[in-house]
XYZ file of C-alpha atoms in Angstrom:
737
model
C -203.030 325.964 251.720
C -204.033 322.743 253.503
C -201.905 319.682 254.233
C -203.066 317.802 251.138
C -201.859 320.645 248.973
C -198.484 320.556 250.705
C -198.230 316.807 250.128
C -198.917 317.232 246.450
C -196.251 319.899 246.173
C -193.646 317.487 247.472
C -194.725 314.537 245.283
C -192.285 313.548 242.466
C -194.957 313.949 239.763
C -194.926 317.764 239.993
C -192.576 320.064 238.133
C -192.419 323.810 237.755
C -191.748 324.418 234.074
C -193.173 326.620 231.300
C -196.057 325.491 229.101
C -195.101 322.426 227.043
C -197.440 320.352 224.851
C -200.579 321.866 226.323
C -199.291 321.655 229.926
C -199.466 324.921 231.858
C -197.145 326.268 234.481
C -197.236 324.214 237.640
C -199.208 321.309 236.172
C -198.130 317.673 236.663
C -196.069 316.297 233.823
C -197.148 312.806 232.744
C -194.495 311.021 230.741
C -195.361 308.459 228.107
C -194.642 304.877 229.191
C -191.909 302.880 227.470
C -192.956 301.349 224.122
C -192.630 297.795 225.441
C -194.990 298.609 228.289
C -197.502 300.106 225.842
C -197.357 296.934 223.747
C -197.851 294.828 226.836
C -200.973 296.818 227.714
C -202.359 296.180 224.228
C -201.628 292.464 224.586
C -203.434 292.324 227.930
C -206.382 294.199 226.462
C -206.881 291.737 223.581
C -205.374 288.655 225.193
C -208.338 286.364 224.551
C -208.494 287.247 220.879
C -204.716 286.774 220.575
C -204.835 283.412 222.345
C -207.766 282.318 220.183
C -206.003 283.175 216.924
C -202.781 281.459 218.028
C -204.669 278.358 219.147
C -206.585 278.222 215.844
C -203.380 278.576 213.797
C -201.656 275.951 215.933
C -204.572 273.559 215.452
C -204.646 274.098 211.695
C -200.894 273.492 211.502
C -201.241 270.279 213.510
C -204.078 268.983 211.315
C -202.261 269.845 208.082
C -199.098 268.150 209.346
C -200.928 264.966 210.269
C -202.835 264.825 206.975
C -199.882 265.616 204.680
C -198.322 262.682 202.843
C -194.597 262.127 203.577
C -192.227 263.510 200.989
C -188.670 262.284 200.364
C -185.874 264.583 199.251
C -182.751 263.403 197.398
C -179.862 265.770 196.690
C -176.930 265.484 194.313
C -174.072 267.971 194.213
C -172.108 269.098 191.156
C -169.207 271.465 190.565
C -169.362 273.998 187.746
C -165.908 275.396 186.983
C -165.423 278.734 185.276
C -162.635 277.445 183.015
C -163.075 274.270 181.021
C -160.423 271.614 181.654
C -158.917 270.160 178.456
C -156.566 267.364 177.579
C -155.479 269.297 174.462
C -154.485 272.938 174.264
C -157.035 273.642 171.538
C -159.553 276.475 171.540
C -163.170 275.688 170.758
C -165.672 277.705 168.776
C -166.936 279.599 171.814
C -164.871 282.479 173.183
C -162.961 281.617 176.364
C -163.998 284.987 177.773
C -167.591 283.780 177.900
C -166.713 281.499 180.834
C -165.506 284.485 182.836
C -168.533 286.671 182.353
C -170.493 287.747 185.429
C -173.565 286.073 183.963
C -171.858 282.689 183.632
C -173.142 281.081 186.796
C -176.588 282.591 186.482
C -176.764 281.114 182.993
C -175.776 277.703 184.338
C -178.453 277.887 187.044
C -181.061 278.740 184.435
C -179.913 275.862 182.231
C -180.281 273.505 185.196
C -183.960 274.480 185.383
C -184.582 274.547 181.634
C -187.530 272.682 180.195
C -185.297 271.062 177.582
C -183.315 269.363 180.361
C -186.528 268.140 181.996
C -187.685 266.705 178.664
C -184.327 264.968 178.265
C -184.623 263.397 181.728
C -188.212 262.338 181.051
C -187.221 260.640 177.795
C -184.179 258.927 179.306
C -186.116 257.480 182.267
C -189.293 256.921 180.210
C -191.331 258.634 182.889
C -194.425 258.970 180.685
C -195.022 255.220 181.047
C -193.838 254.944 184.656
C -196.931 254.566 186.853
C -194.797 254.652 189.996
C -193.515 258.115 189.047
C -197.026 259.558 188.769
C -198.139 257.791 191.938
C -195.190 259.327 193.816
C -196.588 262.766 192.949
C -200.163 261.929 193.815
C -201.389 261.726 190.190
C -203.935 258.996 189.496
C -203.859 257.735 185.887
C -206.101 254.742 186.396
C -208.768 256.285 184.177
C -206.442 257.277 181.343
C -206.953 256.245 177.735
C -204.216 253.634 178.019
C -206.543 251.496 180.108
C -209.611 252.079 177.990
C -210.788 250.707 174.690
C -209.902 253.883 172.826
C -206.192 253.474 173.464
C -205.337 252.546 169.886
C -207.102 255.598 168.457
C -205.699 258.172 170.909
C -202.417 256.563 171.970
C -200.247 259.317 170.457
C -202.277 262.092 172.067
C -202.236 260.337 175.437
C -198.478 259.824 175.181
C -197.933 263.510 174.443
C -200.183 264.434 177.365
C -198.303 262.159 179.727
C -194.934 263.460 178.562
C -196.053 267.026 179.122
C -197.421 266.116 182.551
C -194.189 264.347 183.472
C -192.100 267.359 182.410
C -194.340 269.706 184.398
C -194.029 267.509 187.476
C -190.244 267.433 187.131
C -190.008 271.226 186.890
C -192.363 271.686 189.850
C -190.398 269.391 192.172
C -186.789 270.144 191.198
C -184.833 272.733 193.170
C -181.435 274.207 192.271
C -179.538 275.643 195.260
C -176.070 277.161 194.696
C -173.695 276.758 197.632
C -172.831 280.274 198.684
C -169.221 281.302 198.123
C -168.311 278.295 195.971
C -168.816 276.777 192.523
C -170.889 273.912 193.959
C -174.566 273.482 193.160
C -177.086 271.216 194.893
C -179.865 269.654 192.790
C -182.680 268.462 195.044
C -185.731 266.500 193.961
C -188.751 265.849 196.183
C -191.412 263.192 195.679
C -193.418 260.638 197.586
C -190.993 257.828 196.693
C -187.395 257.767 197.991
C -186.244 255.643 195.051
C -187.829 257.930 192.456
C -186.328 261.012 194.141
C -182.776 259.607 194.100
C -183.145 258.280 190.551
C -184.343 261.588 189.126
C -181.761 263.652 191.070
C -178.915 261.533 189.679
C -180.344 261.464 186.163
C -180.792 265.236 186.255
C -177.085 265.827 186.910
C -175.990 263.205 184.387
C -178.183 264.602 181.644
C -177.008 268.130 182.413
C -173.387 267.043 181.891
C -174.294 265.184 178.690
C -176.331 268.108 177.406
C -173.399 270.446 177.987
C -171.080 268.184 175.982
C -173.618 267.748 173.175
C -174.151 271.479 172.970
C -170.396 272.073 172.706
C -169.961 269.507 169.905
C -173.037 270.672 168.011
C -171.688 274.206 167.878
C -168.705 273.027 165.718
C -170.739 271.413 162.916
C -171.487 274.589 160.967
C -167.921 275.820 161.427
C -166.460 272.602 159.985
C -168.680 272.767 156.914
C -167.706 276.354 156.229
C -163.989 275.664 156.676
C -164.083 272.726 154.260
C -165.316 274.949 151.418
C -162.787 277.668 152.156
C -159.896 275.175 152.295
C -160.717 273.830 148.816
C -160.604 277.323 147.318
C -157.383 278.284 149.072
C -155.668 275.067 148.043
C -156.078 275.955 144.351
C -154.884 279.521 144.893
C -151.807 278.354 146.819
C -150.739 275.916 144.117
C -151.073 278.546 141.398
C -149.119 281.207 143.280
C -146.252 278.854 144.163
C -145.989 277.625 140.538
C -145.742 281.226 139.245
C -143.027 281.986 141.807
C -140.815 279.037 140.803
C -141.184 279.686 137.053
C -140.238 283.342 137.385
C -137.152 282.570 139.536
C -135.902 280.026 136.975
C -136.484 282.457 134.127
C -134.539 285.301 135.752
C -131.820 283.177 137.325
C -132.701 284.239 140.851
C -131.199 281.831 143.360
C -132.375 282.781 146.846
C -129.973 281.873 149.621
C -131.743 283.544 152.569
C -135.303 284.648 153.450
C -136.776 286.645 156.344
C -140.312 287.554 157.419
C -141.537 291.104 157.924
C -143.917 292.352 160.662
C -146.907 291.085 158.672
C -145.426 287.588 158.379
C -144.651 287.843 154.667
C -141.400 286.343 153.247
C -138.682 288.640 151.918
C -135.544 287.472 149.984
C -132.503 288.812 151.828
C -129.644 287.063 149.941
C -129.274 285.669 146.454
C -126.318 283.916 144.878
C -125.191 287.118 143.117
C -125.425 289.234 146.250
C -123.560 286.595 148.224
C -120.712 286.519 145.666
C -120.563 290.298 145.551
C -120.409 290.447 149.309
C -117.527 287.972 149.457
C -115.528 289.649 146.645
C -116.121 293.070 148.086
C -114.719 291.899 151.406
C -111.661 290.411 149.597
C -111.171 293.681 147.676
C -111.173 295.616 150.907
C -108.564 293.297 152.331
C -106.380 293.542 149.186
C -106.577 297.315 149.240
C -105.458 297.384 152.831
C -102.543 295.056 152.072
C -101.487 297.164 149.055
C -101.485 300.318 151.164
C -99.415 298.613 153.831
C -96.884 297.292 151.239
C -96.658 300.726 149.648
C -95.961 302.289 153.020
C -93.190 299.843 153.722
C -91.671 300.327 150.266
C -91.313 304.074 150.793
C -89.350 303.717 154.028
C -85.550 304.487 153.874
C -83.186 301.592 153.646
C -81.093 302.339 156.736
C -83.857 303.312 159.011
C -85.519 301.113 161.516
C -88.792 299.825 160.338
C -91.394 297.409 161.512
C -90.087 294.558 159.344
C -86.579 294.925 160.632
C -87.730 295.183 164.229
C -89.865 292.103 163.858
C -87.215 290.029 161.959
C -85.879 287.337 164.346
C -82.465 287.011 162.625
C -81.791 290.712 162.930
C -82.958 290.660 166.540
C -80.605 287.769 167.367
C -77.640 289.542 165.743
C -78.367 292.713 167.618
C -78.621 290.805 170.882
C -75.255 289.154 170.195
C -73.620 292.485 169.279
C -74.876 293.942 172.587
C -73.223 291.153 174.579
C -69.929 291.489 172.676
C -69.956 295.248 173.097
C -70.407 294.847 176.821
C -67.402 292.513 177.152
C -65.292 294.829 174.970
C -66.157 297.756 177.224
C -65.026 295.813 180.307
C -61.619 295.068 178.710
C -61.139 298.681 177.744
C -61.295 299.600 181.375
C -58.108 297.640 182.170
C -56.427 297.134 178.795
C -55.498 298.986 175.674
C -57.237 298.388 172.273
C -54.169 296.455 171.146
C -54.708 293.869 173.824
C -55.285 290.515 172.066
C -58.553 289.790 173.713
C -59.704 293.296 172.916
C -58.748 292.925 169.287
C -60.619 289.663 169.058
C -63.796 291.237 170.495
C -63.470 294.207 168.115
C -63.253 291.810 165.173
C -66.386 290.050 166.354
C -68.233 293.391 166.563
C -67.341 294.162 162.960
C -68.500 290.746 161.817
C -71.862 291.068 163.629
C -72.419 294.582 162.220
C -71.839 293.281 158.701
C -74.408 290.513 159.254
C -77.034 293.003 160.512
C -76.475 295.207 157.448
C -76.912 292.264 155.087
C -80.206 291.235 156.740
C -81.612 294.776 156.652
C -80.737 295.031 152.962
C -82.543 291.789 152.252
C -85.670 293.078 154.093
C -85.661 296.284 152.063
C -85.485 294.364 148.781
C -88.532 292.201 149.707
C -90.740 295.301 150.273
C -90.759 296.240 146.625
C -91.801 292.789 145.435
C -94.612 292.594 148.021
C -95.967 295.966 146.919
C -96.140 294.928 143.259
C -97.916 291.723 144.108
C -100.521 293.589 146.237
C -101.275 296.053 143.426
C -101.953 293.258 140.946
C -104.280 291.411 143.285
C -106.250 294.551 144.146
C -106.851 295.403 140.492
C -108.074 291.930 139.690
C -110.576 291.939 142.539
C -111.832 295.408 141.622
C -112.699 294.325 138.092
C -114.635 291.300 139.354
C -116.604 293.391 141.846
C -117.663 295.793 139.106
C -118.954 292.897 137.049
C -121.009 291.540 139.974
C -122.449 294.984 140.671
C -123.906 295.113 137.181
C -125.439 291.655 137.582
C -126.849 292.481 141.012
C -128.451 295.676 139.712
C -130.318 293.726 137.047
C -131.333 291.068 139.555
C -132.705 293.664 141.981
C -134.998 294.963 139.288
C -136.202 291.441 138.648
C -136.670 290.843 142.397
C -139.530 293.352 142.553
C -141.786 291.050 140.582
C -140.276 288.057 142.357
C -141.294 289.490 145.767
C -144.797 290.090 144.469
C -145.103 286.434 143.561
C -143.509 285.496 146.875
C -145.955 287.588 148.965
C -148.946 286.179 147.129
C -147.730 282.648 147.732
C -147.020 283.404 151.412
C -150.447 284.955 151.931
C -152.217 282.000 150.409
C -150.124 279.604 152.439
C -150.827 281.452 155.698
C -154.548 281.440 155.033
C -154.504 277.804 154.077
C -152.379 276.732 157.051
C -154.522 278.765 159.458
C -157.802 277.360 158.203
C -156.375 273.846 158.072
C -155.146 274.109 161.653
C -158.479 275.517 162.799
C -160.271 272.726 160.970
C -158.183 270.166 162.828
C -158.647 271.933 166.182
C -162.428 272.008 165.882
C -162.367 268.277 165.331
C -160.714 267.728 168.721
C -162.056 270.798 170.580
C -164.487 268.703 172.560
C -161.871 266.188 173.637
C -161.154 266.955 177.264
C -162.500 266.964 180.793
C -165.873 268.679 181.100
C -166.104 271.779 183.298
C -169.073 270.150 185.077
C -168.259 267.388 187.542
C -170.528 265.336 189.783
C -169.231 265.696 193.350
C -171.816 263.719 195.348
C -174.466 261.544 193.682
C -177.875 261.390 195.307
C -178.591 258.566 197.715
C -181.934 257.002 198.488
C -183.216 258.895 201.564
C -183.930 256.824 204.685
C -186.509 259.173 206.215
C -189.002 261.707 204.817
C -187.919 265.332 204.605
C -191.443 266.609 205.066
C -193.707 267.136 206.813
C -191.481 268.133 209.728
C -193.661 268.054 212.810
C -191.717 270.549 214.917
C -190.999 272.953 212.056
C -194.618 272.936 210.900
C -195.868 273.613 214.406
C -193.291 276.381 214.771
C -194.414 277.892 211.479
C -198.033 277.602 212.562
C -197.137 279.349 215.803
C -195.331 282.111 213.927
C -198.267 282.470 211.538
C -200.640 282.624 214.486
C -198.530 285.300 216.131
C -198.477 287.261 212.889
C -202.234 287.022 212.398
C -202.798 287.898 216.049
C -200.535 290.941 215.700
C -202.437 292.072 212.598
C -205.806 291.531 214.275
C -204.668 293.303 217.435
C -203.350 296.229 215.433
C -206.614 296.493 213.499
C -208.768 296.277 216.639
C -206.531 298.727 218.434
C -206.944 301.198 215.569
C -210.718 300.741 215.437
C -211.110 301.214 219.189
C -210.120 304.884 219.466
C -210.930 305.529 223.092
C -208.364 306.754 225.599
C -206.790 303.796 227.339
C -203.913 305.355 229.221
C -203.526 308.602 231.185
C -200.386 309.415 229.230
C -202.498 309.770 226.070
C -204.326 312.801 227.442
C -201.467 315.266 227.131
C -200.073 313.727 223.933
C -203.341 313.449 222.011
C -205.748 316.020 223.491
C -203.132 318.633 224.422
C -205.038 319.180 227.691
C -203.605 318.767 231.210
C -204.416 315.602 233.109
C -205.929 316.295 236.545
C -206.015 312.671 237.556
C -207.256 309.168 236.876
C -210.020 307.295 238.638
C -209.833 303.508 238.733
C -212.798 301.259 238.190
C -214.827 300.760 241.341
C -214.097 297.362 242.829
C -217.209 297.287 245.007
C -220.867 297.373 244.057
C -221.581 300.666 245.857
C -219.576 303.642 244.588
C -220.872 305.958 247.349
C -219.606 303.603 249.997
C -216.119 303.639 248.461
C -216.162 307.436 248.231
C -217.043 307.717 251.903
C -214.210 305.335 252.787
C -211.144 307.558 252.958
C -208.904 304.499 252.635
C -210.351 303.345 249.304
C -208.538 303.779 246.005
C -211.494 305.736 244.635
C -211.356 308.268 247.461
C -207.580 308.590 247.096
C -207.974 309.251 243.356
C -210.351 312.170 243.893
C -208.174 313.546 246.685
C -205.299 313.646 244.171
C -207.562 315.392 241.617
C -208.546 318.014 244.248
C -204.878 318.639 244.981
C -204.125 319.067 241.267
C -206.984 321.581 240.974
C -205.203 323.684 243.566
C -202.605 324.526 240.909
C -205.077 325.335 238.134
C -205.502 328.990 239.200
C -203.401 331.595 240.963
C -205.751 331.525 243.991
C -205.771 327.765 244.447
C -208.829 325.622 243.923
C -211.355 327.416 241.667
C -214.258 329.072 243.472
C -216.783 327.964 240.846
C -216.170 325.041 238.522
C -218.284 322.918 236.242
C -217.962 319.191 235.667
C -219.043 317.909 232.246
C -218.325 315.144 229.748
C -218.848 314.229 226.124
C -221.803 311.918 226.712
C -223.758 310.446 229.587
C -222.557 307.613 231.861
C -218.870 308.621 231.787
C -218.676 309.300 235.541
C -219.460 313.012 235.392
C -222.002 313.055 238.238
C -219.843 310.790 240.398
C -216.891 313.107 239.864
C -219.009 316.165 240.805
C -220.215 314.542 244.015
C -216.755 313.166 244.877
C -215.051 316.552 244.382
C -217.654 318.209 246.607
C -217.094 315.569 249.310
C -213.296 315.902 249.141
C -213.485 319.690 249.330
C -215.900 319.457 252.256
C -213.532 317.224 254.197
C -210.940 319.991 254.194
C -213.318 322.245 256.131
C -214.529 324.217 253.149
C -218.134 325.187 252.552
C -219.131 323.628 249.260
C -222.294 324.112 247.217
C -223.084 321.164 244.945
C -225.317 322.485 242.176
C -227.177 319.932 240.030
C -227.483 321.729 236.661
C -228.364 318.562 234.731
C -232.092 319.318 234.755
C -232.733 316.785 231.988
C -231.399 313.823 234.001
C -230.799 314.869 237.620
C -228.854 312.542 239.902
C -227.198 314.552 242.705
C -230.182 314.188 245.073
C -229.988 310.403 244.781
C -226.250 310.468 245.621
C -227.037 312.463 248.779
C -230.230 310.518 249.549
C -232.349 313.711 249.479
C -235.625 314.600 247.713
C -235.800 316.614 244.520
C -238.851 318.776 245.079
C -237.569 322.264 244.424
C -234.249 323.369 243.094
C -232.377 325.136 240.331
C -235.187 325.004 237.794
C -237.498 326.824 240.231
C -235.044 329.648 240.718
C -234.296 329.985 237.000
C -238.014 330.002 236.306
C -238.515 333.084 238.535
C -238.391 332.100 242.221
C -236.786 334.839 244.306
C -235.303 332.993 247.271
C -232.808 330.385 246.144
C -231.798 329.692 249.723
C -235.019 327.800 250.223
C -233.914 325.185 247.685
C -230.691 324.305 249.519
C -230.430 320.946 251.296
C -227.769 319.828 253.739
C -226.127 316.527 252.767
C -224.707 313.861 255.078
C -221.259 314.754 253.799
C -219.295 317.222 255.838
C -219.468 320.814 254.553
C -221.454 319.955 251.406
C -224.773 321.702 250.603
C -226.890 320.538 247.685
C -229.096 322.549 245.351
C -231.078 319.906 243.439
C -232.098 320.378 239.877
C -235.764 320.738 240.716
C -238.638 319.772 238.471
C -237.760 318.989 234.879
C -238.461 322.126 232.803
C -239.883 322.089 229.259
C -236.691 323.710 227.929
C -233.602 323.635 230.103
C -231.533 325.539 227.536
C -233.926 328.525 227.662
C -233.642 328.705 231.467
C -229.830 328.504 231.368
C -229.579 331.193 228.700
C -230.855 333.865 231.127
C -228.662 335.935 233.448
C -230.187 334.386 236.564
C -227.646 331.544 236.536
C -224.807 334.076 236.596
C -226.494 335.962 239.413
C -226.961 332.726 241.332
C -223.288 331.795 241.099
C -222.191 335.305 242.115
C -224.453 335.373 245.159
C -223.618 331.800 246.183
C -219.884 332.586 245.993
C -220.385 335.073 248.836
C -221.645 332.327 251.162
C -219.709 329.286 249.968
C -215.992 328.684 249.485
C -216.466 326.514 246.390
C -219.304 325.802 243.956
C -219.297 322.512 242.040
C -221.805 322.318 239.168
C -222.875 318.993 237.678
C -223.456 319.926 234.020
C -225.226 317.997 231.257
C -223.049 316.317 228.562
C -221.770 318.471 225.713
C -222.590 316.612 222.522
C -226.141 317.162 221.300
C -227.051 319.703 224.020
C -226.606 323.447 224.456
C -226.770 323.403 228.262
C -223.070 322.965 229.040
C -221.802 325.776 226.760
C -224.369 328.132 228.340
C -223.133 327.295 231.857
C -219.480 328.051 231.016
C -220.045 331.837 231.288
C -220.954 331.489 234.981
C -217.864 329.519 236.174
C -214.109 329.942 236.254
C -213.419 326.796 234.374
C -214.360 323.243 233.536
C -213.313 319.815 234.709
C -213.736 317.549 231.693
C -214.526 313.906 232.463
C -213.525 311.192 229.969
C -214.354 307.512 230.332
C -211.408 305.195 229.643
C -212.057 303.049 226.573
C -215.293 304.919 226.085
C -215.930 307.795 223.731
C -213.729 307.811 220.583
C -211.003 310.409 220.548
C -212.625 312.294 217.683
C -215.778 312.748 219.860
C -213.686 314.047 222.752
C -211.909 316.512 220.483
C -215.265 317.677 219.120
C -216.488 318.384 222.661
C -213.335 320.284 223.551
C -213.681 322.269 220.323
C -217.217 323.335 221.349
C -215.895 324.511 224.692
C -213.090 326.440 223.027
C -215.622 328.024 220.684
C -217.385 329.685 223.680
C -213.975 330.645 225.204
C -214.390 328.290 228.129
C -211.346 327.489 230.255
C -210.712 323.774 230.699
C -208.751 323.068 233.854
C -207.987 319.555 232.770
C -209.245 316.066 232.145
C -210.273 313.402 234.666
C -209.939 309.891 233.207
C -212.528 307.619 234.854
C -213.251 303.879 234.929
C -209.612 303.064 234.279
C -208.519 299.460 234.744
C -205.151 299.654 236.440
C -203.963 296.261 235.186
C -204.217 297.526 231.591
C -202.511 300.834 232.245
C -198.925 301.854 232.778
C -200.031 304.654 235.105
C -198.777 304.038 238.623
C -201.605 303.500 241.045
C -201.265 302.773 244.729
C -204.015 304.731 246.295
C -204.518 304.299 250.001
C -202.075 304.032 252.783
C -199.349 302.536 250.655
C -198.310 306.140 249.943
C -197.765 306.714 253.612
C -200.650 309.139 254.187
C -202.117 309.147 257.624
C -205.815 309.385 258.403
C -205.358 312.743 260.042
C -203.900 314.178 256.850
C -206.920 313.247 254.768
C -209.510 314.366 257.252
C -207.878 317.686 257.944
């Protein structure tokens, strides 16, 4: 392996990995460029079209801005509350839940843009007869029927037409913009007059508030009429039911002292005069019975025993206290004296006197028990008889109360209905009295400067529109132009290895650049030769064919350049011009084309006589020879295979310049005589579908394609890294070795 092969092995573009996306073992891996770089390449490719579209859009935007009449925008702001504020705590006809619905604000926004509101504003401001209003919107009414002789005949029709036109103009120029996250709404009106804009914006909000109030009051009219009829009927029923109730109570002697209401709100009679008397007498009877039992208990106690009356009698308690004191003094004297002692006798006499007094008092208490007991028995019996009498009267009254309660419930029901309807009737009358839920926050002011056209914004929009149109046009053109534009597309689209890329020749003479080892063109083909060294297991193929999809893609130049590069390495190279329909190799070498391949294929025995030495080192040329009547018939014979086999014994490499593939049978016939094919593709040339068709023809004859050489590539439009020449650090000795 030569030095160039060693240099390629150490370059960073080579990897040793298994086959991936059509790339074989040992082939260079070409990564796709970043998306931004791809977009930049597309922009550079179509830059003049992009700049033209942007300039045209910018110019149109400038002209439209300068020709547009100034428009003035006036904005008023209102607040729409969910809950209606009221001075009175009175419910209206509408349900209060309706203000809390999710659709509430959307309904209000729609009402702000309703045609009925626009008609109301038009009538209030008399816009149908306001010439300034129509002039502010660019409407010329100078030729209307109002200024002609037929005005009297068609005045009504013209008025209706103007009113409709005014309403349409209002709806077209009004804008409702809710303030996000709040209950505020901006109403903006735009026209050619600042005064008209402010006037209509303010009138719009005022009429919206008035319309809301009118709508709320109008909704109560039907309800009031219905309630009036119902109240008249209920009034008669209430009077009748109350009269029946009073007459029945007087007839049965029912005097109600207390009433309560049940769960349904109906009145029930709890206490009457009879039940109240019975309750009081029954309580007195219970008390008398208890007193009689207590008196009887006291009467049955023994006379000498201690009882509650005696214990609670203050006289007896005082006497007993006095006896205790005397007894204590008497006991003290008995300690020192005899009972006959005068003082002792006196104390003993006092004890006897006190004991006699206690006995008299206890006797008096026992005598009073009997009289109390008799009195209690008499009182209890009298109360019991009265209670029995009241029980009989109450029983009869309870039976009468059943019908009484029926009359009472009917009267209560009628009264409840009447009171409810009467209250509702009164409430509806004042339901609209209160603060409206719509309030004007900021009235519109007459604008000082026009809101449109905005010079900078319009130019920015024109620029954005131009960029958008340019992007669409670039995308469309980029899709229509299907040629390969970047080396990275070869592996991704064709699934074929990339051998190398050849830049566009900067000079006028391609041969001169190929002979200059320092040129970018020569460096490109040197890189391709090095890549071919890895296409087979024995290095550079012994016999290879160079072909393309169509003519003028750089096929012949590539054949000649590969032969020159191989010859520089000291190899013996045979350059075989097999394009007998349009030969060109002899002109590259500056040699005649008298005899050549066609002579040998036609039957000549000595092919060595057709060989010509070229000025290039190590390169021998076999021209195509005279143009045969049918090149395909000559190539279909076995003589071409024999020629390649015999030439391989004398030359290290054979490079065949083949005709294009599409439309000809020559190239597929030549594939059976070579190891493989170098396929040349012109950048931005043949559409991808044509390239794939050519590769499919080669695959159909089982030809081996070593890879693709992308020619005529403009480096400024590609992301592929060029830098051919000495910028890579190659020395002249390395290339000439």
